[in-house]
Coordinates of C-alpha atoms in Angstrom, one line a residue:
Chain A
M5 CA 0.0 0.2 0.0
D6 CA 1.2 3.4 -0.7
R7 CA 1.6 5.2 2.6
L8 CA 1.0 9.0 2.8
L9 CA 1.4 8.9 6.6
N10 CA 2.9 6.4 8.9
I11 CA 2.5 6.7 12.5
K12 CA 5.0 4.1 14.5
D13 CA 4.8 3.4 18.1
L14 CA 3.8 7.0 19.1
S15 CA 3.3 7.8 22.6
V16 CA 2.1 11.0 24.1
H17 CA 2.6 11.4 28.0
F18 CA 1.5 13.9 30.6
K19 CA 3.7 14.3 33.4
L20 CA 1.4 15.8 36.3
E21 CA 1.4 15.7 39.9
E22 CA -0.4 12.5 40.2
G23 CA 2.0 10.7 38.1
V24 CA 2.5 10.1 34.2
S25 CA -0.3 9.9 32.3
K26 CA 0.1 7.7 29.2
A27 CA -2.6 9.2 27.0
V28 CA -1.5 7.9 23.8
D29 CA 0.4 4.7 24.5
G30 CA 2.4 3.3 21.5
I31 CA 0.1 3.5 18.8
S32 CA 0.8 2.6 15.1
L33 CA -1.5 4.1 12.5
A34 CA -1.0 4.0 8.6
V35 CA -3.2 6.3 6.1
G36 CA -2.6 5.4 2.5
K37 CA -3.0 7.7 -0.5
K38 CA -6.8 8.6 -1.4
E39 CA -7.8 6.8 1.7
T40 CA -10.4 7.6 4.6
V41 CA -9.0 6.3 7.8
C42 CA -11.3 6.4 10.9
L43 CA -9.8 6.7 14.4
V44 CA -12.8 5.6 16.5
G45 CA -13.2 5.6 20.4
E46 CA -14.9 7.2 23.3
S47 CA -13.9 10.7 24.6
G48 CA -10.8 10.3 26.6
S49 CA -9.3 7.5 24.4
G50 CA -6.5 9.7 22.9
K51 CA -8.0 10.2 19.3
T52 CA -7.6 13.9 19.2
L53 CA -4.2 13.8 20.8
T54 CA -3.0 11.5 18.2
A55 CA -4.2 14.0 15.7
L56 CA -2.4 16.8 17.1
A57 CA 1.0 14.7 17.7
V58 CA 0.9 14.7 13.6
M59 CA 0.4 18.3 13.6
R60 CA 3.2 18.6 16.4
L61 CA 0.5 20.7 18.4
I62 CA 0.4 18.7 21.8
P63 CA -0.5 21.0 24.5
R64 CA 1.8 21.5 27.5
P65 CA 2.7 19.7 29.7
G66 CA 1.9 16.8 27.3
I67 CA 5.1 15.6 25.7
I68 CA 5.8 13.1 22.5
A69 CA 7.5 10.4 24.4
G70 CA 8.6 8.4 21.6
G71 CA 7.6 7.0 18.2
E72 CA 8.1 8.2 14.7
I73 CA 5.4 10.2 12.2
I74 CA 6.5 9.5 8.9
F75 CA 4.9 11.9 6.4
K76 CA 6.0 11.8 2.7
E77 CA 9.4 10.0 3.9
A78 CA 10.2 12.8 6.7
D79 CA 9.7 12.1 10.5
L80 CA 7.7 14.9 11.4
L81 CA 9.0 14.7 15.0
C82 CA 12.7 15.4 13.9
L83 CA 11.9 18.5 11.7
S84 CA 12.8 21.9 13.0
E85 CA 9.9 24.2 14.1
E86 CA 10.3 26.3 11.1
K87 CA 9.8 23.1 8.9
I88 CA 6.8 21.8 10.7
R89 CA 5.1 25.0 10.0
E90 CA 5.7 24.5 6.2
V91 CA 4.0 21.3 6.7
R92 CA 1.3 22.4 9.2
G93 CA -1.8 23.7 7.5
A94 CA 0.0 23.7 4.1
E95 CA 0.4 19.6 3.5
I96 CA -1.6 18.6 6.4
S97 CA -4.8 20.6 7.2
M98 CA -7.0 20.0 10.4
V99 CA -10.6 20.5 10.7
F100 CA -11.9 20.8 14.4
Q101 CA -15.2 19.6 16.0
E102 CA -16.5 23.3 16.7
P103 CA -16.3 25.4 13.9
F104 CA -17.7 28.5 15.8
T105 CA -14.6 28.4 18.3
C106 CA -11.9 28.2 15.3
L107 CA -13.2 31.2 13.3
N108 CA -12.2 34.8 14.4
P109 CA -15.4 36.5 14.8
V110 CA -14.2 40.1 14.1
F111 CA -12.7 39.3 10.8
T112 CA -14.6 38.3 7.6
V113 CA -14.5 35.0 6.1
G114 CA -12.5 36.4 3.1
D115 CA -9.9 37.9 5.4
Q116 CA -9.3 34.7 7.6
I117 CA -9.2 32.4 4.3
G118 CA -7.4 35.0 2.5
E119 CA -4.6 35.1 5.5
S120 CA -4.3 31.4 4.8
V121 CA -3.7 31.9 1.0
A122 CA -1.2 34.6 1.5
L123 CA 0.5 32.6 3.9
H124 CA 0.6 29.2 2.5
I125 CA 0.6 30.1 -1.3
G126 CA 1.9 33.3 -1.4
L127 CA -0.8 35.0 -3.6
Q128 CA -2.1 38.6 -3.1
G129 CA -4.5 41.2 -4.2
Q130 CA -7.0 39.8 -6.9
K131 CA -5.3 36.4 -7.1
K132 CA -5.7 35.9 -3.5
K133 CA -9.5 36.9 -3.9
D134 CA -9.6 34.6 -6.7
R135 CA -8.2 31.4 -4.8
V136 CA -10.6 32.1 -2.1
F137 CA -13.6 32.2 -4.4
E138 CA -12.2 29.0 -5.8
V139 CA -12.1 27.2 -2.4
L140 CA -15.4 28.2 -1.2
K141 CA -16.9 27.0 -4.7
L142 CA -15.1 23.8 -4.0
V143 CA -16.7 22.9 -0.6
G144 CA -20.1 23.8 -2.2
I145 CA -20.8 27.4 -1.1
N146 CA -22.9 28.6 -4.2
E147 CA -23.0 32.4 -2.8
E148 CA -19.2 32.7 -2.4
A149 CA -19.3 36.6 -2.7
R150 CA -22.0 36.9 0.2
V151 CA -19.9 34.3 2.3
Y152 CA -16.5 36.1 1.5
D153 CA -17.9 39.3 3.1
A154 CA -19.6 37.6 5.9
Y155 CA -18.7 37.5 9.6
P156 CA -18.7 33.9 11.3
H157 CA -21.7 34.8 13.3
E158 CA -23.8 35.5 10.1
L159 CA -23.4 31.8 8.6
S160 CA -25.0 28.8 10.3
G161 CA -23.1 25.9 11.7
G162 CA -23.0 24.0 8.5
M163 CA -21.7 26.9 6.6
R164 CA -19.1 27.5 9.0
Q165 CA -17.9 24.0 8.9
R166 CA -17.5 24.3 5.0
V167 CA -15.6 27.6 5.5
M168 CA -13.3 25.8 7.8
I169 CA -12.8 22.8 5.4
A170 CA -12.2 25.6 2.6
M171 CA -9.7 27.0 4.6
G172 CA -7.9 23.8 5.1
L173 CA -8.1 23.3 1.4
V174 CA -6.2 26.5 0.1
S175 CA -3.0 25.0 -0.5
N176 CA -4.0 21.5 -1.9
P177 CA -3.0 19.4 1.4
A178 CA -2.2 15.8 0.8
L179 CA -3.9 14.9 4.2
L180 CA -6.9 16.5 5.9
I181 CA -7.4 15.6 9.7
A182 CA -10.8 16.0 10.5
D183 CA -11.7 15.8 14.4
E184 CA -15.2 15.1 15.0
P185 CA -16.2 17.4 12.2
T186 CA -20.0 17.0 12.4
T187 CA -20.5 16.4 16.2
A188 CA -21.9 19.8 16.5
L189 CA -24.0 19.9 13.5
D190 CA -27.7 18.7 12.8
V191 CA -28.1 15.4 11.0
T192 CA -29.2 16.6 7.5
I193 CA -26.2 19.0 7.6
Q194 CA -23.8 16.2 8.8
A195 CA -24.9 14.1 5.9
Q196 CA -24.1 17.0 3.4
I197 CA -20.5 17.5 5.1
L198 CA -19.9 13.7 4.8
E199 CA -21.0 13.6 1.2
L200 CA -18.6 17.0 0.8
L201 CA -15.7 15.0 2.3
S202 CA -16.2 12.1 0.2
T203 CA -16.5 14.4 -3.0
L204 CA -13.3 16.0 -2.1
K205 CA -11.4 12.9 -1.7
E206 CA -12.0 12.0 -5.0
K207 CA -11.9 15.2 -6.7
L208 CA -8.7 16.3 -4.9
S209 CA -6.9 12.9 -4.3
L210 CA -6.9 13.6 -0.7
S211 CA -6.3 11.4 1.9
I212 CA -8.6 11.9 5.2
L213 CA -8.0 11.0 8.9
L214 CA -11.4 11.2 10.4
I215 CA -11.8 11.0 14.1
T216 CA -15.2 10.2 15.3
H217 CA -17.2 8.4 18.1
D218 CA -19.9 7.5 15.8
L219 CA -19.8 4.3 14.0
G220 CA -22.5 5.2 11.6
I221 CA -20.1 7.6 10.0
V222 CA -17.6 5.5 9.8
N223 CA -19.9 3.2 7.9
E224 CA -20.7 5.7 5.5
I225 CA -17.4 7.0 4.6
G226 CA -14.7 5.0 5.9
D227 CA -12.3 2.7 4.3
R228 CA -10.1 1.4 7.2
V229 CA -10.9 1.8 10.8
Y230 CA -8.7 1.8 14.0
V231 CA -10.5 1.4 17.3
M232 CA -8.7 3.2 20.1
Y233 CA -9.4 2.4 23.9
S234 CA -7.5 4.4 26.6
G235 CA -4.5 5.2 24.7
K236 CA -4.2 1.8 22.6
I237 CA -5.4 0.4 19.3
M238 CA -7.5 -2.5 20.2
E239 CA -8.4 -3.7 16.8
R240 CA -7.7 -2.4 13.1
G241 CA -8.6 -3.5 9.8
P242 CA -10.7 -2.8 6.5
K243 CA -14.1 -1.2 7.6
N244 CA -16.0 -4.5 6.3
D245 CA -14.3 -6.7 8.4
I246 CA -14.3 -4.4 11.5
F247 CA -18.2 -4.5 11.0
T248 CA -18.9 -7.9 10.1
K249 CA -15.8 -10.3 11.5
T250 CA -15.7 -8.2 14.5
R251 CA -13.0 -9.5 16.9
H252 CA -12.4 -7.2 19.9
P253 CA -15.3 -7.3 22.6
Y254 CA -14.8 -3.5 22.8
T255 CA -15.7 -2.9 19.1
E256 CA -18.3 -5.5 19.5
G257 CA -19.9 -3.6 22.4
L258 CA -19.5 -0.3 20.5
L259 CA -21.2 -1.8 17.6
K260 CA -24.2 -3.4 19.7
S261 CA -24.6 -0.3 21.7
V262 CA -25.5 2.3 18.9
P263 CA -29.1 2.8 18.5
D264 CA -29.8 2.2 14.7
L265 CA -32.9 2.8 12.6
G266 CA -33.6 -1.3 12.4
P267 CA -36.1 -3.0 14.4
I268 CA -37.2 -1.3 17.4
K269 CA -35.3 -3.1 20.5
D270 CA -36.7 -3.0 24.0
R271 CA -33.2 -2.7 25.6
L272 CA -30.0 -1.3 24.0
Y273 CA -27.0 -3.2 24.6
T274 CA -24.7 -1.4 27.0
I275 CA -20.9 -1.7 27.6
P276 CA -20.9 -1.5 31.6
G277 CA -18.6 1.1 33.3
S278 CA -16.6 3.7 31.5
I279 CA -13.4 4.3 30.3
P280 CA -10.7 4.3 32.9
E281 CA -8.9 7.7 34.0
P282 CA -5.6 8.1 32.5
F283 CA -3.8 7.4 35.9
K284 CA -5.7 4.4 36.8
V285 CA -5.4 2.2 33.7
P286 CA -6.3 -1.3 34.7
K287 CA -3.4 -4.0 35.0
G288 CA -3.2 -6.3 32.1
C289 CA -5.7 -5.7 29.1
R290 CA -7.1 -2.3 29.8
F291 CA -10.4 -3.2 28.7
N292 CA -10.8 -6.1 31.3
P293 CA -13.1 -4.5 33.8
R294 CA -15.9 -3.9 31.3
C295 CA -15.1 -6.9 29.2
P296 CA -17.9 -10.0 29.3
Y297 CA -15.3 -12.6 28.1
V298 CA -12.6 -11.8 31.0
K299 CA -10.3 -14.4 31.7
D300 CA -7.7 -14.8 34.2
I301 CA -4.8 -13.7 32.1
C302 CA -6.5 -10.4 31.0
R303 CA -6.1 -9.3 34.2
L304 CA -2.3 -10.1 34.5
Q305 CA -0.8 -9.7 31.0
E306 CA -1.2 -7.1 28.6
P307 CA -2.4 -9.0 24.9
V308 CA -0.1 -8.2 22.2
E309 CA -1.4 -7.5 18.5
T310 CA -2.4 -10.6 16.6
K311 CA -3.3 -11.5 13.1
V312 CA -6.8 -12.1 12.0
S313 CA -6.5 -11.6 8.3
A314 CA -4.1 -9.8 6.1
E315 CA -5.1 -6.4 7.1
H316 CA -7.1 -7.2 10.2
F317 CA -5.4 -7.4 13.6
V318 CA -6.9 -7.3 17.1
R319 CA -5.4 -7.3 20.7
C320 CA -7.3 -9.6 22.8
F321 CA -6.5 -13.0 24.6
K322 CA -10.0 -14.3 23.3
Y323 CA -8.5 -15.5 20.2
E324 CA -5.6 -17.1 21.6
Chain B
M24 CA -58.8 5.7 26.4
N25 CA -56.0 6.8 28.5
N26 CA -56.0 10.0 30.5
K27 CA -54.5 12.8 28.6
L28 CA -51.7 14.0 30.8
I29 CA -50.6 16.9 28.6
V30 CA -52.6 18.6 26.1
V31 CA -50.7 21.5 24.3
K32 CA -53.3 23.6 22.4
D33 CA -52.0 26.1 19.5
I34 CA -49.0 27.5 21.6
K35 CA -47.2 30.4 19.9
K36 CA -44.2 32.0 20.8
T37 CA -42.1 35.0 19.2
F38 CA -38.7 36.3 20.3
K39 CA -37.8 39.8 19.5
T40 CA -34.2 40.2 17.7
A41 CA -32.0 43.3 18.3
G42 CA -32.2 45.3 15.1
G43 CA -28.6 46.5 15.4
F44 CA -28.1 50.4 15.4
F45 CA -30.5 51.6 12.9
G46 CA -32.2 48.5 11.9
Q47 CA -35.8 47.7 13.2
A48 CA -36.1 44.9 15.8
K49 CA -37.9 41.8 13.9
S50 CA -40.0 39.2 15.7
V51 CA -39.2 35.6 15.0
Y52 CA -41.5 33.0 15.3
A53 CA -39.9 30.1 17.6
V54 CA -43.2 28.3 17.9
N55 CA -46.1 29.0 15.6
R56 CA -49.6 27.2 16.6
V57 CA -48.1 24.0 18.2
S58 CA -50.5 21.4 19.3
F59 CA -50.4 17.9 20.8
E60 CA -51.2 15.7 23.5
I61 CA -49.3 13.3 25.5
E62 CA -51.1 10.1 27.0
E63 CA -50.3 9.2 30.5
G64 CA -47.4 6.7 30.6
K65 CA -46.4 7.4 27.1
T66 CA -43.2 8.9 25.3
L67 CA -43.7 11.3 22.8
G68 CA -40.6 12.5 20.8
L69 CA -40.3 16.0 19.4
V70 CA -37.7 16.1 16.6
G71 CA -36.3 18.7 14.7
E72 CA -33.1 20.6 13.8
S73 CA -31.5 23.1 16.1
G74 CA -33.5 26.3 15.8
C75 CA -36.9 24.7 15.2
G76 CA -38.1 25.4 18.4
K77 CA -38.4 22.1 19.8
T78 CA -36.7 23.2 23.4
T79 CA -39.1 26.3 23.7
V80 CA -42.1 24.0 23.4
G81 CA -40.3 22.0 26.2
K82 CA -39.7 25.0 28.4
I83 CA -43.4 26.3 27.9
I84 CA -44.8 23.1 29.0
V85 CA -42.9 23.2 32.3
N86 CA -43.5 26.8 32.7
L87 CA -40.0 28.2 32.1
E88 CA -41.4 30.2 29.4
R89 CA -44.6 31.8 28.9
P90 CA -46.4 31.5 25.6
D91 CA -47.5 34.7 23.6
S92 CA -51.2 32.5 23.3
G93 CA -52.2 29.2 23.5
Q94 CA -52.5 26.8 26.4
V95 CA -51.0 24.0 27.9
V96 CA -53.3 21.6 30.1
F97 CA -51.6 19.2 32.7
N98 CA -53.7 16.5 33.9
G99 CA -56.9 18.4 33.2
K100 CA -55.7 21.8 35.0
K101 CA -55.2 24.7 32.6
I102 CA -51.4 26.0 33.7
S103 CA -50.5 28.5 31.4
G104 CA -51.3 32.1 32.9
L105 CA -51.3 30.8 36.3
A106 CA -49.6 32.9 38.8
E107 CA -46.6 31.5 40.2
K108 CA -48.1 30.8 43.7
E109 CA -50.6 28.8 42.1
L110 CA -47.9 26.9 40.0
R111 CA -45.7 26.0 42.8
P112 CA -47.7 22.6 43.9
L113 CA -47.8 21.9 40.1
R114 CA -44.1 22.1 39.4
N115 CA -43.3 19.3 41.3
N116 CA -45.2 17.3 39.0
M117 CA -43.4 18.1 36.0
Q118 CA -39.5 18.2 35.7
I119 CA -36.9 18.7 33.1
I120 CA -33.7 17.2 32.4
F121 CA -31.2 19.5 30.4
Q122 CA -28.8 18.3 27.6
D123 CA -25.5 19.5 29.2
P124 CA -24.8 17.9 32.5
F125 CA -21.7 20.2 33.0
A126 CA -23.6 23.2 33.1
S127 CA -26.7 22.3 34.8
L128 CA -25.0 21.3 38.2
N129 CA -23.5 23.7 40.6
P130 CA -19.7 22.8 40.9
R131 CA -19.9 24.1 44.5
I132 CA -22.9 22.0 46.0
R133 CA -22.6 18.5 47.0
I134 CA -24.6 16.1 45.0
G135 CA -26.8 14.8 47.9
K136 CA -27.7 18.5 48.7
A137 CA -28.1 19.3 44.9
I138 CA -30.7 16.3 44.5
G139 CA -32.3 17.2 47.8
E140 CA -33.0 20.7 47.1
T141 CA -36.3 20.0 45.4
L142 CA -37.6 17.9 48.2
K143 CA -36.7 20.7 50.7
I144 CA -38.5 23.4 48.6
Y145 CA -41.6 21.3 48.9
G146 CA -41.2 20.6 52.7
V147 CA -40.8 16.8 52.3
S148 CA -39.5 14.9 55.4
D149 CA -36.9 12.2 55.4
I150 CA -35.0 13.9 52.6
E151 CA -31.8 12.3 53.1
K152 CA -33.2 8.8 53.2
K153 CA -35.3 9.7 49.9
V154 CA -32.3 11.2 48.1
R155 CA -30.1 7.9 49.0
A156 CA -32.6 5.8 47.8
M157 CA -32.9 7.9 44.5
I158 CA -29.1 7.8 43.9
K159 CA -29.1 4.2 44.4
E160 CA -32.0 3.8 41.6
V161 CA -30.0 5.8 39.0
G162 CA -27.3 3.4 39.3
L163 CA -24.5 5.6 41.1
P164 CA -22.4 4.5 44.0
E165 CA -23.7 5.0 47.7
D166 CA -20.8 7.6 48.4
T167 CA -22.3 10.0 45.6
Y168 CA -24.0 11.5 48.3
Y169 CA -21.1 13.6 49.8
R170 CA -19.2 14.2 46.7
Y171 CA -19.0 17.1 44.1
P172 CA -20.1 17.1 40.7
H173 CA -16.2 17.5 39.1
E174 CA -15.5 14.1 40.6
F175 CA -18.1 12.6 37.9
S176 CA -17.8 11.6 34.2
G177 CA -20.4 13.2 31.7
G178 CA -22.5 10.0 32.2
Q179 CA -22.7 9.9 35.8
R180 CA -23.4 13.6 35.8
Q181 CA -26.5 12.9 33.5
R182 CA -27.5 10.1 36.0
I183 CA -27.1 12.7 39.0
C184 CA -29.4 15.3 37.1
I185 CA -31.7 12.6 36.5
A186 CA -32.2 11.5 40.2
R187 CA -32.5 15.4 40.7
A188 CA -35.6 15.7 38.5
L189 CA -36.9 12.3 39.7
V190 CA -36.7 12.6 43.5
G191 CA -39.7 14.6 43.9
R192 CA -41.7 11.8 42.1
P193 CA -43.1 14.1 39.1
K194 CA -45.6 12.6 36.6
F195 CA -44.2 14.0 33.7
V196 CA -40.3 14.7 32.5
V197 CA -39.0 16.6 29.5
C198 CA -35.9 15.1 28.2
D199 CA -34.3 17.7 26.6
E200 CA -31.5 16.1 24.4
P201 CA -30.4 14.3 27.6
I202 CA -27.8 12.3 25.7
S203 CA -26.6 14.1 22.8
S204 CA -23.5 15.3 24.9
L205 CA -22.4 11.8 25.7
D206 CA -20.2 9.2 24.5
V207 CA -22.1 6.2 22.3
S208 CA -21.3 3.5 25.0
I209 CA -23.0 5.7 27.8
Q210 CA -25.6 7.0 25.6
S211 CA -27.2 3.5 25.5
Q212 CA -26.6 3.2 29.3
I213 CA -28.7 6.5 29.8
I214 CA -31.5 5.5 27.3
N215 CA -32.1 2.1 29.2
L216 CA -32.0 4.0 32.5
L217 CA -34.8 6.4 31.4
K218 CA -36.5 3.3 30.0
D219 CA -36.2 1.5 33.2
L220 CA -37.3 4.5 35.3
K221 CA -40.4 5.3 33.2
K222 CA -41.5 1.8 34.0
A223 CA -40.7 1.7 37.5
L224 CA -42.0 5.1 38.3
N225 CA -44.9 5.4 36.1
L226 CA -43.5 8.5 34.1
T227 CA -44.6 10.2 31.0
Y228 CA -42.0 11.7 28.8
L229 CA -41.5 14.5 26.3
F230 CA -38.4 13.4 24.5
I231 CA -36.7 16.4 22.8
S232 CA -34.0 15.3 20.3
H233 CA -32.4 15.6 16.9
D234 CA -31.6 12.0 16.9
L235 CA -33.9 9.7 15.1
R236 CA -32.0 6.6 16.0
V237 CA -32.4 7.5 19.7
V238 CA -36.1 8.7 19.3
K239 CA -37.0 5.5 17.5
N240 CA -35.8 3.3 20.6
I241 CA -37.5 5.3 23.2
C242 CA -40.6 6.9 22.0
D243 CA -44.3 5.7 21.3
N244 CA -45.0 8.9 19.1
I245 CA -43.3 11.2 17.2
S246 CA -43.8 15.0 16.3
V247 CA -41.5 16.4 13.6
M248 CA -41.1 20.1 14.0
Y249 CA -39.8 22.5 11.4
F250 CA -39.4 26.3 11.9
G251 CA -41.7 26.4 14.8
N252 CA -44.4 24.1 12.9
I253 CA -45.3 20.4 13.5
V254 CA -45.3 19.1 10.1
E255 CA -45.7 15.3 10.7
E256 CA -46.8 13.5 13.5
G257 CA -47.9 9.9 14.1
T258 CA -46.9 6.7 15.8
T259 CA -43.1 5.7 15.6
E260 CA -43.9 2.8 13.5
E261 CA -45.9 4.9 11.3
I262 CA -43.3 7.5 11.0
F263 CA -40.5 5.3 10.1
A264 CA -42.5 2.9 8.0
M265 CA -44.2 5.5 5.8
P266 CA -42.8 9.1 6.4
L267 CA -44.9 11.4 4.4
H268 CA -43.3 14.9 4.7
P269 CA -40.3 15.4 2.5
Y270 CA -38.7 16.9 5.6
T271 CA -39.2 13.5 7.8
R272 CA -37.7 11.8 4.8
L273 CA -34.6 13.8 4.8
L274 CA -34.1 13.4 8.2
I275 CA -34.4 9.8 8.0
A276 CA -32.2 9.4 4.9
S277 CA -29.5 11.9 6.9
V278 CA -28.9 9.1 9.6
P279 CA -25.7 7.9 9.4
S280 CA -26.8 4.0 8.8
M281 CA -24.9 1.1 10.4
G282 CA -26.8 -1.5 8.2
A283 CA -25.2 -2.5 4.8
G284 CA -28.2 -2.0 3.0
K285 CA -28.9 0.8 0.6
K286 CA -30.7 3.7 1.8
E287 CA -32.8 6.3 0.2
K288 CA -30.8 8.9 -1.5
Y289 CA -32.4 12.1 -0.8
F290 CA -32.1 15.4 -2.1
N291 CA -30.2 17.6 0.4
R292 CA -29.6 21.3 -0.4
P293 CA -27.2 23.4 1.3
I294 CA -28.9 26.4 2.9
D295 CA -27.8 29.0 4.8
N296 CA -30.9 31.0 4.7
K297 CA -32.2 31.1 8.3
T298 CA -35.5 32.7 7.4
A299 CA -38.3 30.2 6.4
N300 CA -40.8 31.0 3.4
A301 CA -43.3 33.4 4.9
G302 CA -46.7 33.0 3.7
G303 CA -46.2 29.5 2.4
C304 CA -44.7 26.1 3.5
A305 CA -41.7 26.7 5.6
F306 CA -39.9 23.8 4.0
Y307 CA -40.3 25.2 0.4
T308 CA -36.6 26.6 0.0
R309 CA -35.5 23.1 0.6
C310 CA -37.9 20.7 -0.7
P311 CA -37.2 18.8 -3.8
N312 CA -40.8 18.1 -4.8
R313 CA -42.1 21.8 -4.2
Q314 CA -45.0 23.4 -6.6
D315 CA -46.3 26.6 -7.2
K316 CA -48.9 26.0 -4.5
C317 CA -46.2 25.5 -1.6
A318 CA -44.9 29.0 -2.1
G319 CA -48.0 31.0 -1.3
E320 CA -50.2 28.7 0.7
I321 CA -49.5 27.1 4.5
P322 CA -50.1 23.9 4.7
E323 CA -52.4 22.5 7.4
L324 CA -51.8 19.2 9.5
V325 CA -54.0 16.9 7.7
D326 CA -55.2 13.2 9.2
R327 CA -53.9 10.4 6.7
G328 CA -55.3 7.6 9.0
K329 CA -54.5 5.9 12.3
G330 CA -53.5 9.2 13.7
H331 CA -50.9 10.1 11.4
R332 CA -51.0 13.6 10.2
V333 CA -49.0 15.5 8.0
A334 CA -48.7 19.3 6.8
C335 CA -47.7 19.2 3.0
H336 CA -49.5 20.0 -0.1
L337 CA -48.1 17.2 -2.0
N338 CA -49.7 14.6 0.0
Y339 CA -53.4 15.2 -1.4

């Protein structure tokens, strides 16, 4: 597979008074060219930190404690601050969950996207404006002249998210990291944004790393899936394998607990308990206190990743 | 026929928008002639996009907002327009659970006290015993009583909010997006809890949500709202088996589906214009099947059998 992004054994630690919290604990993840990879998990599982590590934007007191992030043959973790800036926002763009907090309320949309155009591709004046119009059209905004002059508060949530995506696309990035891009949006608008991401992927040969907790979204647009729990990848593989040949009890629980439009169930399946706090990661398999198939060994030893099929891997003792 | 616990009749509510420096203040219809009934022991789902007025309806029913016109009848007693003093004894019978359990708990008040506060107001005896029983009932550990909100996760906080709403044994509860800020695995826990409590305490719910997947699993009846109007209503089975309004069909088609089966592809026009089409069908600007008639004539809710009602010109 042609790999655009290859994360190897990445760890992000937070050194706090209570001890060291291993928020991301040695994960490996790859995104191929023109591929949509979904990183799934509950809040607190470390998905956003993984994305921020790729951008080298880990907030203090967090540190990248180890690993490599290879993007187009260069290790992003070894680049100088100057060099990473050339990658950040230019070759890798990020779209966040809440489009309102990411836009500056006192500048127009045109100003803000224009700034990105000037910074990353050095266009000025009319050429700059043309490029802004172009990316606005690209994200499906038909009234680009009106939106150009609009302030963020004048736009709806869906439009703001389109603007954020447009801003990320000005310099033709190879990789778009979308962190829960539709969580704050209405369901009809969510469908539009997901559709937009799929179209852009085809049109611009874009690779997408999509972070989400909604398996419905994964099913709609994902190619491959990584299931993350408490800082570790528990299961990874092509979407269809994850959905139909589910191996890990956590993935199984997630799939079963999502309410669906299928037949009405009297009771929904639930995964008991909740994700451990980062300082109290259980010994052995970190999922063991919530696992319905827990065995003695799960409480003592941490399972290693085993192969299910060519591209499908799981970290669980159930299959040993 | 069951007792109709809640009857909402033609409620209207407008909000004034500030008109800027020189502009004129405008009125915006948040709720426009909404009527529905909820039978005792049933759950009605109120569905729609943000800004469609569903939360305002919930607030009007529990008297946190006053309607401009129309009325709410609770258990046979007309409650809109009552003075605060007369409302007090009724308030205990109706409670509301909000969306964000982080914003709705006071960080400096211990959980036991927060839950017990409602009881104190109504002068109930044995408060501590009742609060402790309620904490147990919503599945929280016993030591919750003396702890503070920050010690709890989102799901646990929502349990606390549920305990606080139910401790006074209300008959009717408005659940305003109670699970949309929670994780998937926690969402299902809370849905099951709400279902269990409904059975155990003989509750009636108005369940406000934009997530059809959740609504389908918890509601007996559904009302779909668009721009302050109810555009379709019926039993959950009817609405999902045979959605009639184009907006309902769009909503259903937009749900990210887990199944492998193909979904109805539905026309989904990106819109930014937040003002509805005045004088005609509010959905006109987004409707794929619109006709000339829809622009100039407001459709009325019409019964299409089995209590399934729809407001759309196209279905004649």
